[in-house]
mmCIF file of C-alpha atoms in Angstrom:
data_model
loop_
_atom_site.group_PDB
_atom_site.id
_atom_site.type_symbol
_atom_site.label_atom_id
_atom_site.label_comp_id
_atom_site.label_asym_id
_atom_site.label_seq_id
_atom_site.Cartn_x
_atom_site.Cartn_y
_atom_site.Cartn_z
ATOM 1 C CA UNK Y 1 21.611 85.481 10.343
ATOM 2 C CA UNK Y 2 21.906 83.765 6.992
ATOM 3 C CA UNK Y 3 25.071 81.632 7.110
ATOM 4 C CA UNK Y 4 26.025 82.466 3.536
ATOM 5 C CA UNK Y 5 25.186 86.113 2.975
ATOM 6 C CA UNK Y 6 24.538 88.438 5.943
ATOM 7 C CA UNK Y 7 22.499 91.564 5.282
ATOM 8 C CA UNK Y 8 24.007 95.024 5.598
ATOM 9 C CA UNK Y 9 21.887 95.629 8.692
ATOM 10 C CA UNK Y 10 23.161 92.454 10.361
ATOM 11 C CA UNK Y 11 26.753 93.405 9.595
ATOM 12 C CA UNK Y 12 26.211 96.908 11.011
ATOM 13 C CA UNK Y 13 24.666 95.488 14.196
ATOM 14 C CA UNK Y 14 27.561 93.093 14.715
ATOM 15 C CA UNK Y 15 30.140 95.812 14.052
ATOM 16 C CA UNK Y 16 28.308 98.177 16.414
ATOM 17 C CA UNK Y 17 28.289 95.497 19.101
ATOM 18 C CA UNK Y 18 31.990 94.807 18.644
ATOM 19 C CA UNK Y 19 32.810 98.512 18.921
ATOM 20 C CA UNK Y 20 30.648 99.037 22.025
ATOM 21 C CA UNK Y 21 32.026 96.015 23.854
ATOM 22 C CA UNK Y 22 35.652 96.806 22.979
ATOM 23 C CA UNK Y 23 35.363 100.459 24.031
ATOM 24 C CA UNK Y 24 33.664 99.531 27.314
ATOM 25 C CA UNK Y 25 36.317 96.905 28.081
ATOM 26 C CA UNK Y 26 39.106 99.365 27.217
ATOM 27 C CA UNK Y 27 37.539 102.044 29.431
ATOM 28 C CA UNK Y 28 37.206 99.641 32.367
ATOM 29 C CA UNK Y 29 40.837 98.540 31.973
ATOM 30 C CA UNK Y 30 42.079 102.147 31.795
ATOM 31 C CA UNK Y 31 39.963 103.087 34.823
ATOM 32 C CA UNK Y 32 41.271 100.113 36.825
ATOM 33 C CA UNK Y 33 44.835 100.957 35.803
ATOM 34 C CA UNK Y 34 44.303 104.595 36.737
ATOM 35 C CA UNK Y 35 42.993 103.695 40.179
ATOM 36 C CA UNK Y 36 45.879 101.275 40.723
ATOM 37 C CA UNK Y 37 48.360 103.899 39.497
ATOM 38 C CA UNK Y 38 46.990 106.463 41.949
ATOM 39 C CA UNK Y 39 47.204 103.943 44.787
ATOM 40 C CA UNK Y 40 50.762 102.944 43.857
ATOM 41 C CA UNK Y 41 51.919 106.560 43.506
ATOM 42 C CA UNK Y 42 49.893 108.276 46.227
ATOM 43 C CA UNK Y 43 52.956 109.552 48.086
ATOM 44 C CA UNK Y 44 54.769 110.940 45.047
ATOM 45 C CA UNK Y 45 54.590 114.619 44.146
ATOM 46 C CA UNK Y 46 54.559 115.389 40.423
ATOM 47 C CA UNK Y 47 57.346 117.568 39.079
ATOM 48 C CA UNK Y 48 55.601 119.637 36.440
ATOM 49 C CA UNK Y 49 58.621 121.810 35.702
ATOM 50 C CA UNK Y 50 60.506 118.787 34.308
ATOM 51 C CA UNK Y 51 59.220 116.904 31.263
ATOM 52 C CA UNK Y 52 59.521 113.151 31.549
ATOM 53 C CA UNK Y 53 58.473 111.054 28.580
ATOM 54 C CA UNK Y 54 57.162 107.538 28.856
ATOM 55 C CA UNK Y 55 59.708 105.061 30.190
ATOM 56 C CA UNK Y 56 61.326 102.935 27.538
ATOM 57 C CA UNK Y 57 59.532 99.855 28.901
ATOM 58 C CA UNK Y 58 56.180 101.377 27.893
ATOM 59 C CA UNK Y 59 57.134 102.100 24.287
ATOM 60 C CA UNK Y 60 56.827 98.528 23.049
ATOM 61 C CA UNK Y 61 54.113 95.920 23.317
ATOM 62 C CA UNK Y 62 56.484 93.454 24.977
ATOM 63 C CA UNK Y 63 57.466 96.093 27.537
ATOM 64 C CA UNK Y 64 53.836 96.900 28.243
ATOM 65 C CA UNK Y 65 53.089 93.197 28.733
ATOM 66 C CA UNK Y 66 55.963 92.955 31.241
ATOM 67 C CA UNK Y 67 54.535 95.902 33.185
ATOM 68 C CA UNK Y 68 51.147 94.209 33.092
ATOM 69 C CA UNK Y 69 52.602 91.016 34.586
ATOM 70 C CA UNK Y 70 53.772 92.898 37.658
ATOM 71 C CA UNK Y 71 50.413 94.728 37.858
ATOM 72 C CA UNK Y 72 51.922 98.177 37.390
ATOM 73 C CA UNK Y 73 49.114 100.730 37.061
ATOM 74 C CA UNK Y 74 50.678 102.521 34.112
ATOM 75 C CA UNK Y 75 51.122 99.212 32.273
ATOM 76 C CA UNK Y 76 47.445 98.421 32.781
ATOM 77 C CA UNK Y 77 46.501 101.854 31.449
ATOM 78 C CA UNK Y 78 48.686 101.245 28.391
ATOM 79 C CA UNK Y 79 47.001 97.858 27.736
ATOM 80 C CA UNK Y 80 43.627 99.594 27.827
ATOM 81 C CA UNK Y 81 44.861 102.190 25.365
ATOM 82 C CA UNK Y 82 46.246 99.495 23.066
ATOM 83 C CA UNK Y 83 42.860 97.788 23.126
ATOM 84 C CA UNK Y 84 41.209 101.092 22.284
ATOM 85 C CA UNK Y 85 43.582 101.530 19.335
ATOM 86 C CA UNK Y 86 42.932 97.947 18.213
ATOM 87 C CA UNK Y 87 39.154 98.476 18.185
ATOM 88 C CA UNK Y 88 38.882 100.198 14.781
ATOM 89 C CA UNK Y 89 41.391 97.748 13.350
ATOM 90 C CA UNK Y 90 39.181 94.863 14.500
ATOM 91 C CA UNK Y 91 36.237 96.599 12.847
ATOM 92 C CA UNK Y 92 38.077 96.784 9.536
ATOM 93 C CA UNK Y 93 39.171 93.135 9.785
ATOM 94 C CA UNK Y 94 35.599 92.046 10.514
ATOM 95 C CA UNK Y 95 34.391 94.156 7.581
ATOM 96 C CA UNK Y 96 36.726 92.333 5.194
ATOM 97 C CA UNK Y 97 35.184 88.994 6.179
ATOM 98 C CA UNK Y 98 31.634 90.384 6.103
ATOM 99 C CA UNK Y 99 32.110 91.810 2.606
ATOM 100 C CA UNK Y 100 33.680 88.537 1.480
ATOM 101 C CA UNK Y 101 30.634 86.642 2.773
ATOM 102 C CA UNK Y 102 28.428 89.072 0.882
ATOM 103 C CA UNK Y 103 30.592 88.449 -2.186
ATOM 104 C CA UNK Y 104 31.187 92.164 -2.626
ATOM 105 C CA UNK Y 105 34.636 92.140 -4.205
ATOM 106 C CA UNK Y 106 34.971 95.899 -4.614
ATOM 107 C CA UNK Y 107 34.375 96.507 -0.905
ATOM 108 C CA UNK Y 108 36.731 93.664 0.021
ATOM 109 C CA UNK Y 109 39.507 95.308 -2.010
ATOM 110 C CA UNK Y 110 38.784 98.799 -0.642
ATOM 111 C CA UNK Y 111 38.644 97.482 2.934
ATOM 112 C CA UNK Y 112 41.916 95.591 2.460
ATOM 113 C CA UNK Y 113 43.504 98.835 1.255
ATOM 114 C CA UNK Y 114 42.191 100.594 4.377
ATOM 115 C CA UNK Y 115 43.569 97.765 6.533
ATOM 116 C CA UNK Y 116 46.951 98.064 4.822
ATOM 117 C CA UNK Y 117 47.068 101.823 5.437
ATOM 118 C CA UNK Y 118 46.030 101.344 9.079
ATOM 119 C CA UNK Y 119 48.671 98.675 9.613
ATOM 120 C CA UNK Y 120 51.326 100.810 7.932
ATOM 121 C CA UNK Y 121 50.488 103.843 10.082
ATOM 122 C CA UNK Y 122 50.332 101.836 13.332
ATOM 123 C CA UNK Y 123 53.739 100.347 12.613
ATOM 124 C CA UNK Y 124 55.139 103.844 12.255
ATOM 125 C CA UNK Y 125 55.541 103.735 8.502
ATOM 126 C CA UNK Y 126 57.752 100.655 8.389
ATOM 127 C CA UNK Y 127 57.053 97.096 7.418
#
């Protein structure tokens, strides 16, 4: 790859590789967490007549990381899902740098707008 100005095809190949690897890693993490969750909760019977939302500890990144430290299956699943959510964001971030290397200012601006909207929506509409 040319160090100064990558071609569109090279950028697409790199982005495709990033997406494939990230999705595979996320799937493996979710699968491992699911297996661990089933092992940890094999004796429990689900109560489908009562709705139980996610525990408060799994609603924040810091809480998810704490669950991950104790190797809780549900925490591992959540990390995999966070990675899956982060995958398109990583694609957009990489695209900003790729367009900057190509010196395509219009696409840099448009991609930064997309990144801003993504960030705003992920943060729940608050900065």
